[in-house]
Coordinates of C-alpha atoms and ligand atoms in Angstrom, one line a residue:
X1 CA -14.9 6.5 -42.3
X2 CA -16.8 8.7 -39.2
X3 CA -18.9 5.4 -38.6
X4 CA -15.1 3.7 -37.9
X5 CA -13.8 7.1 -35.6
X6 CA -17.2 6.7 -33.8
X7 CA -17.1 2.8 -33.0
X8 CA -13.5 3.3 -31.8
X9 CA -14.5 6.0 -29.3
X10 CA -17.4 3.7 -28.5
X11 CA -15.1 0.2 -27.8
X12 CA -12.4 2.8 -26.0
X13 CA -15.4 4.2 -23.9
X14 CA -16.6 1.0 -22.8
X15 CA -12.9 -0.5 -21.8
X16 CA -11.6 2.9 -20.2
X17 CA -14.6 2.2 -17.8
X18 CA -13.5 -1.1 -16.3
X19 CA -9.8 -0.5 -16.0
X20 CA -8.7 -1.0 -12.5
X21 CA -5.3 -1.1 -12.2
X22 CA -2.5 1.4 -14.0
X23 CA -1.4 -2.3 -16.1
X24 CA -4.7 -2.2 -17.5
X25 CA -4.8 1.4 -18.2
X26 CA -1.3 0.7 -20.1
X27 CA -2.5 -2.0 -21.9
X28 CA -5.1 -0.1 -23.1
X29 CA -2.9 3.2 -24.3
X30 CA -0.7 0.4 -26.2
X31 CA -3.6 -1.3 -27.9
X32 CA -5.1 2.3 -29.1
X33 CA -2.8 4.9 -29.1
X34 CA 0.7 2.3 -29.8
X35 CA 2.7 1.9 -32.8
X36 CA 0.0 -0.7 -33.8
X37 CA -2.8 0.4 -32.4
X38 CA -6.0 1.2 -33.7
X39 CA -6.1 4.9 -34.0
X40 CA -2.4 4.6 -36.0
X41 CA -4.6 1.9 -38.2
X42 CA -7.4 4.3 -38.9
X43 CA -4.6 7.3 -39.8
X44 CA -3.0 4.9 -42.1
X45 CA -6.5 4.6 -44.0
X46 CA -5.7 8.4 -45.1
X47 CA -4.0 7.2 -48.0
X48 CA -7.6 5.5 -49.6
X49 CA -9.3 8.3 -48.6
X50 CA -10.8 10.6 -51.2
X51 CA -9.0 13.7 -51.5
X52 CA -11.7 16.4 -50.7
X53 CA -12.5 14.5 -47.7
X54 CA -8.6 14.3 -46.1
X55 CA -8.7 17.1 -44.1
X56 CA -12.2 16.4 -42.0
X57 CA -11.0 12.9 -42.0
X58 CA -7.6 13.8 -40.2
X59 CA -9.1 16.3 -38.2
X60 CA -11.8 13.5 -36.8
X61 CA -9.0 10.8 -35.9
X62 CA -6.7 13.4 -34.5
X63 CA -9.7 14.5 -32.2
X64 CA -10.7 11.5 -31.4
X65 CA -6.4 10.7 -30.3
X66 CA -7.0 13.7 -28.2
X67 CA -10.2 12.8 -26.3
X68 CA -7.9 9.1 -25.6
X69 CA -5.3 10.8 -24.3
X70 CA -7.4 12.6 -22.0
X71 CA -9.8 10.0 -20.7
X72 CA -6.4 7.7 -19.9
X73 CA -5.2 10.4 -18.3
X74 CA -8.6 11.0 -16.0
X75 CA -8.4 7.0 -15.3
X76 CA -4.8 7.6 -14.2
X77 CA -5.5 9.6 -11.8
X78 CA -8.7 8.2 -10.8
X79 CA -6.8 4.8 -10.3
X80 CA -3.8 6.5 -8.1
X81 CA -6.5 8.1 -5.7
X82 CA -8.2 4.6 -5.2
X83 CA -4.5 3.2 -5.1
X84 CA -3.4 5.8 -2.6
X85 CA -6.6 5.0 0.0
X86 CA -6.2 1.6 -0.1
X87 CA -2.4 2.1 0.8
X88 CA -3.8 4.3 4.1
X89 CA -6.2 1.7 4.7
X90 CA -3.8 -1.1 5.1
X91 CA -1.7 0.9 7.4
X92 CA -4.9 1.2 9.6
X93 CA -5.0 -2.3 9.8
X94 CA -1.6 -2.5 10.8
X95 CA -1.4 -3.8 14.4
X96 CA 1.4 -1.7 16.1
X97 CA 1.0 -4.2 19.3
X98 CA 1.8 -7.5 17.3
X99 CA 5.4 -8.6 18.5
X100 CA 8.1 -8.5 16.3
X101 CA 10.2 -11.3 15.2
X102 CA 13.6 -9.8 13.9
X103 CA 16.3 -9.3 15.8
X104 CA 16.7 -5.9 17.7
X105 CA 19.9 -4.2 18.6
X106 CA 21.1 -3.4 22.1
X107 CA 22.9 -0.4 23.6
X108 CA 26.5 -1.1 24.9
X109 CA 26.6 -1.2 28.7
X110 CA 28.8 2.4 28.7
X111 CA 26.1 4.0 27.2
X112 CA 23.5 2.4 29.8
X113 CA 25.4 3.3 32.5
X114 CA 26.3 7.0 31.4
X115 CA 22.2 7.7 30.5
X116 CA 22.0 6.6 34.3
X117 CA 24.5 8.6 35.6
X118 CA 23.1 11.9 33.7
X119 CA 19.8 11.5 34.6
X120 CA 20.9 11.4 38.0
X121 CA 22.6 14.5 38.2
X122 CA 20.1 16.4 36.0
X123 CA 17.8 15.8 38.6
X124 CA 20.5 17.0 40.9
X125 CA 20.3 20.4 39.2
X126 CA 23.7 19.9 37.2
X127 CA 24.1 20.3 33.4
X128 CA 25.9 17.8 30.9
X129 CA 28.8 19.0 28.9
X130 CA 30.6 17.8 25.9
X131 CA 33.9 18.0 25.3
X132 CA 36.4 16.8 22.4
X133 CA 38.7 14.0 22.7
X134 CA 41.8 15.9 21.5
X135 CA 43.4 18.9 23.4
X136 CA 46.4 20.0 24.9
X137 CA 48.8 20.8 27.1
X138 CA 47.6 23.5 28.6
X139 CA 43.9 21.7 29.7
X140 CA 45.0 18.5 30.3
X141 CA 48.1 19.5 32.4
X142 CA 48.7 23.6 33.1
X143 CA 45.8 24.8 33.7
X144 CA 45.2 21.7 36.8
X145 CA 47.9 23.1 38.4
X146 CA 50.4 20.5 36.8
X147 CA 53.4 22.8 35.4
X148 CA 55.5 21.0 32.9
X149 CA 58.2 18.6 34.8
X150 CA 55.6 18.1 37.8
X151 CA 55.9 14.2 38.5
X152 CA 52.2 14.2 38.2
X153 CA 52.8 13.9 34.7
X154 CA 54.3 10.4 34.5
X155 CA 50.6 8.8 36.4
X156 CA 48.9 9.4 33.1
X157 CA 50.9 8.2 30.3
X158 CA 49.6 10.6 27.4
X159 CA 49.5 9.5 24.1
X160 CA 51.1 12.7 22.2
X161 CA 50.1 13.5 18.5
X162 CA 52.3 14.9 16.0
X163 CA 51.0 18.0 16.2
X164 CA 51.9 18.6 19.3
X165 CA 48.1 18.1 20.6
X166 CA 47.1 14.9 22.8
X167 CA 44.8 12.5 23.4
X168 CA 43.1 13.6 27.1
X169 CA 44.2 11.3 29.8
X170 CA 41.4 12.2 32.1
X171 CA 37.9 14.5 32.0
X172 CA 39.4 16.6 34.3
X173 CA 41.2 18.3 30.8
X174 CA 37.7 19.7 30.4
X175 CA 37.4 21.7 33.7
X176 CA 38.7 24.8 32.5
X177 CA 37.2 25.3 29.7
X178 CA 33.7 24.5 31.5
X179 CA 34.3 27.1 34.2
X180 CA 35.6 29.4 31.8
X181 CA 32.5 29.1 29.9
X182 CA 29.6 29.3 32.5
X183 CA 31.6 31.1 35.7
X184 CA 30.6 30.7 39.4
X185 CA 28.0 29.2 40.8
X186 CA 28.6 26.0 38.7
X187 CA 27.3 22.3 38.6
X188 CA 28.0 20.0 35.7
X189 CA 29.4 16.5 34.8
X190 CA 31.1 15.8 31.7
X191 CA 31.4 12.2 30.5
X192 CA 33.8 11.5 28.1
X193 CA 36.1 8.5 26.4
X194 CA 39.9 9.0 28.0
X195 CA 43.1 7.6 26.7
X196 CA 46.3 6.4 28.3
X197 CA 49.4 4.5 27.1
X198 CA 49.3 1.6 29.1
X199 CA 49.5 -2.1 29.4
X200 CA 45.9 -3.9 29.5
X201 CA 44.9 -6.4 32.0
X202 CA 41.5 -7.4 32.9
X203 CA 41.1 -4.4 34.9
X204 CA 43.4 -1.8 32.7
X205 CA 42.3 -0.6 29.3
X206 CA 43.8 2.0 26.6
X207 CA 40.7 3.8 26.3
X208 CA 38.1 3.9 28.9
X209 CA 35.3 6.1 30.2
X210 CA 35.1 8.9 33.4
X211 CA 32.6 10.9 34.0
X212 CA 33.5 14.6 35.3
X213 CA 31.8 16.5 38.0
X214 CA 32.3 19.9 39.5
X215 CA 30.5 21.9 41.9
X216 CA 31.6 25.5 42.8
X217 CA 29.3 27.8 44.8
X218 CA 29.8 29.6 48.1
X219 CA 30.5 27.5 50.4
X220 CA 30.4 24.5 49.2
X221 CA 32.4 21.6 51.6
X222 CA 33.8 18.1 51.6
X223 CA 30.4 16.6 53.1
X224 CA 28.5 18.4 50.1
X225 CA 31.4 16.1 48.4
X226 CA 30.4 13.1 50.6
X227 CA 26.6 13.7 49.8
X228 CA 26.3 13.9 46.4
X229 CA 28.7 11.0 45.5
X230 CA 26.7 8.4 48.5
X231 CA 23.5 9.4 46.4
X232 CA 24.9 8.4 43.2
X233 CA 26.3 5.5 44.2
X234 CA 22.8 4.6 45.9
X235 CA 20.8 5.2 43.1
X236 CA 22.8 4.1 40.2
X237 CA 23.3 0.4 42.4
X238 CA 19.7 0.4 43.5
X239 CA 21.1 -0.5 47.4
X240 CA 23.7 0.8 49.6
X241 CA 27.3 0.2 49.1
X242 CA 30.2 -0.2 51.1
X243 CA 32.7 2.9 50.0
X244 CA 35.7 3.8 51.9
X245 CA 38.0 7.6 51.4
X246 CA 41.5 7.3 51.8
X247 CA 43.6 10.0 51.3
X248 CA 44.7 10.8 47.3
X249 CA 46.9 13.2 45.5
X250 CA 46.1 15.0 42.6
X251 CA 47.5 18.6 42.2
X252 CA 43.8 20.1 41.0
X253 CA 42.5 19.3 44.2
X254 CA 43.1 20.0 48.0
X255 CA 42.7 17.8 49.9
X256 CA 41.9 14.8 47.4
X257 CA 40.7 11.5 48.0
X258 CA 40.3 8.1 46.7
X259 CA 36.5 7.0 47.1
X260 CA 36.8 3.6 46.8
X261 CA 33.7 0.5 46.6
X262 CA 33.8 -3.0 47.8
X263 CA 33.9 -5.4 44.6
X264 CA 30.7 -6.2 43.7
X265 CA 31.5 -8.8 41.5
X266 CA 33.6 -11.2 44.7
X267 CA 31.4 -9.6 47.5
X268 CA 35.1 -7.8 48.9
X269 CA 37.0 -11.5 48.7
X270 CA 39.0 -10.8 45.9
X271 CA 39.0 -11.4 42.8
X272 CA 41.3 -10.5 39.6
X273 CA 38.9 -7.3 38.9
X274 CA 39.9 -5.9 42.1
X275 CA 43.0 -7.4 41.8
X276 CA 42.2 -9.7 44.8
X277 CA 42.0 -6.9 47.4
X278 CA 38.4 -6.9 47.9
X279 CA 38.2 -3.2 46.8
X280 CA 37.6 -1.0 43.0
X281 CA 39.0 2.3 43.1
X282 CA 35.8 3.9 41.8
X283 CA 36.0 7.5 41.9
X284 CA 39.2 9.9 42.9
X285 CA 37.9 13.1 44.3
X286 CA 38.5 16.7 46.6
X287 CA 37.9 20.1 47.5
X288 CA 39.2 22.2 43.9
X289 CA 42.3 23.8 44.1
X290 CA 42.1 27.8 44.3
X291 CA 44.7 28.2 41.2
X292 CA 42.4 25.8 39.2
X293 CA 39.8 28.3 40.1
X294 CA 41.8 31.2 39.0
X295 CA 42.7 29.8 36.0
X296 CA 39.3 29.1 35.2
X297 CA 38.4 32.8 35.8
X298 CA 36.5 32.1 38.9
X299 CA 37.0 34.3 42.4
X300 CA 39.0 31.5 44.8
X301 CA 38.5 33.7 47.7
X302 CA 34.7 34.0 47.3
X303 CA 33.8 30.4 45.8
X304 CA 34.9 26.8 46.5
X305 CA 34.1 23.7 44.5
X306 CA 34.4 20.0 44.5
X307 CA 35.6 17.6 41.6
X308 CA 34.8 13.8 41.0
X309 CA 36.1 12.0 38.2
X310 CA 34.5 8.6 38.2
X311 CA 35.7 5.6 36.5
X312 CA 32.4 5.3 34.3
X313 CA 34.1 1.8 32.9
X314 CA 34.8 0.1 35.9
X315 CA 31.2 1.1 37.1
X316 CA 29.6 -0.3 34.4
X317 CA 31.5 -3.4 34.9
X318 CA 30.6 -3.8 38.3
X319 CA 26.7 -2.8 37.9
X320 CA 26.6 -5.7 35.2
X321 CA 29.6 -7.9 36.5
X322 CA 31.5 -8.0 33.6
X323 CA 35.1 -9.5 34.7
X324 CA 36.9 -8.5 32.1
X325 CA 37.8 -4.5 30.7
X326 CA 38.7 -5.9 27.3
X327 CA 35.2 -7.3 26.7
X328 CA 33.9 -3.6 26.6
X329 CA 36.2 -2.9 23.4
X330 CA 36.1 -6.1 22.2
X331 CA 33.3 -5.6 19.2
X332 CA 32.0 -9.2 20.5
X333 CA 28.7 -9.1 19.7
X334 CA 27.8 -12.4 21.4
X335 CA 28.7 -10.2 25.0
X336 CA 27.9 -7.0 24.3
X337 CA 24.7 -7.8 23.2
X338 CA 23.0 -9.4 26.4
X339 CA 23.0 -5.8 27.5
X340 CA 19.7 -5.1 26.1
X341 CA 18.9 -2.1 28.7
X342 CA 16.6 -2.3 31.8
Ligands
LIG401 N1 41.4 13.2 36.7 C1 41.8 12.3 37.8 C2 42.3 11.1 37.1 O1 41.8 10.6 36.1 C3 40.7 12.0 38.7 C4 40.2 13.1 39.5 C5 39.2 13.9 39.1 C6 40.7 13.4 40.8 C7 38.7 14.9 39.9 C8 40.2 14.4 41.6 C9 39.2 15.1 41.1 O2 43.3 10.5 37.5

């Protein structure tokens, strides 16, 4: 009976030492150690065994099932090592330059053109802010110097929500708040996704983009105004462009103006983006309005302050001559996706 226990452990020895793979090591457990296996055959000699010799037999198999189970174990892990350095290996070989051949996705042209516009005026020293897409009365209307029944209010038709919150009509909702939070001297831009309740055309969407700026230090004037939105315009275009100011009204500023760009897309002959006058109303701007300053908790006799809120849509439609508003909301893939980024 030993000389069986002993030329198992021999025939296990010599297999255990070739395995290579944890299949083989399997295999292995299953012939020796299964159901069937050989140890399981040797136990099942017990029965033929002579009594006095039971015990030491037992004790022999059930030693030699121990020093199995330990040796597959050792090969296990020996295997997993070898198994794991091969795996770092191969990623060594893996050639980060090759090209790629799958499809890659692209960023909308709003997002391109906002990144643009924020790196900008980082570099100008100002800060970007969030703000939420719901608020109320009070931002989007009071606290601009629009009281309740002011005429203002039928330019931006608001979409009202049931409780009594609405959807902001312009970035300007978020001036307020933003000089409430950070006080005098202040420069930031706030992009943001408006809403208005209006018919579409290829120029006039639902929901569009504006980016927000304020600046409000001692001092400041209309030709810090003029500066900062030429150098904007430059950079984000890459050349000049033709702008003309005409007088605008908006109660949170005074005076206010309409900056307005020649159509890129027709060269100023007119087309339907410009509705055929040659010219985009790009960005409506002025001098703040002391109340909004008060209301915002700032000094209006020591501070003044500028505000630009700049159609971020029609920009980006003009930067990468896309005729059409609707296409920007559209989900069309097949357009939106030629806008891979530069
Ligand atoms: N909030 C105004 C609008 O959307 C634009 C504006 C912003 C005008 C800042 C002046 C100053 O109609």
């Amino acid at each position: 009976m030993d000389d069986k226990t002993s030329s198992l452990r021999q025939s296990f020895g010599e297999l255990i030492e070739k395995v290579k793979s944890s299949d083989e090591i399997e295999q292995l457990r299953v012939e020796f150690l299964g159901k069937k296996g050989h140890v399981s055959a040797l136990m099942s000699q017990l029965k033929t065994v002579p009594n006095e010799q039971k015990k030491a037999f037992g004790q022999s198999v059930n030693q030699l099932k121990q020093e199995i189970e330990g040796q597959l174990k050792e090969a296990h892990d020996r295997i997993a090592a070898l198994e794991e350095q091969r795996l770092i290996n191969s990623a060594e070989d893996y050639d980060v330059t090759l090209p790629m051949d799958i499809d890659t996705g692209s960023y909308h042209p709003i997002t391109l053109v906002m990144r643009e516009i924020e790196e900008i005026f980082r570099s100008m020293g100002f800060t970007v802010e969030d703000f939420s897409e719901i608020t109320d009365d009070y931002n989007c209307f009071e606290a601009l110097n629009i009281p309740k029944h002011h005429p203002a209010r039928d330019m931006q038709d608001t979409y009202y929500l049931s409780s009594g919150q609405l959807l902001k009509t312009h970035t300007s909702a978020a001036q307020n708040s933003i000089m409430k939070k950070y006080g005098a001297p202040l420069r930031a831009i706030f992009p943001g996704r408006c809403f208005r309740n209006e018919s579409t055309d290829a120029c006039h969407e639902t929901t569009f983009f504006q980016v927000e700026g304020i600046m409000i230090d001692e001092d400041i004037s209309i030709s810090n105004l003029i500066y900062f939105m030429k150098t904007m315009l430059s950079e984000v275009f890459g050349k000049d462009v033709t702008v003309r100011l005409r007088p605008g009204f908006f109660p949170f500023v005074e005076p206010g103006f309409e900056l307005d760009i020649q159509c890129l897309i027709c060269g100023g002959e007119g087309c339907p983006s410009c509705k055929n006058s040659g010219w985009l109303e790009l960005c409506p701007c002025g001098m703040i309005h002391p109340n909004v300053l008060k209301y915002g908790g700032i000094d209006s006799e020591k501070y003044t302050g500028f505000a630009f809120g700049l159609g971020l849509t029609r920009l980006a439609m003009m930067q990468y001559e896309i005729k059409d508003i609707r296409t920007l909301n559209s989900g069309n893939l097949k357009a939106l996706s030629q806008f891979k980024g530069k």
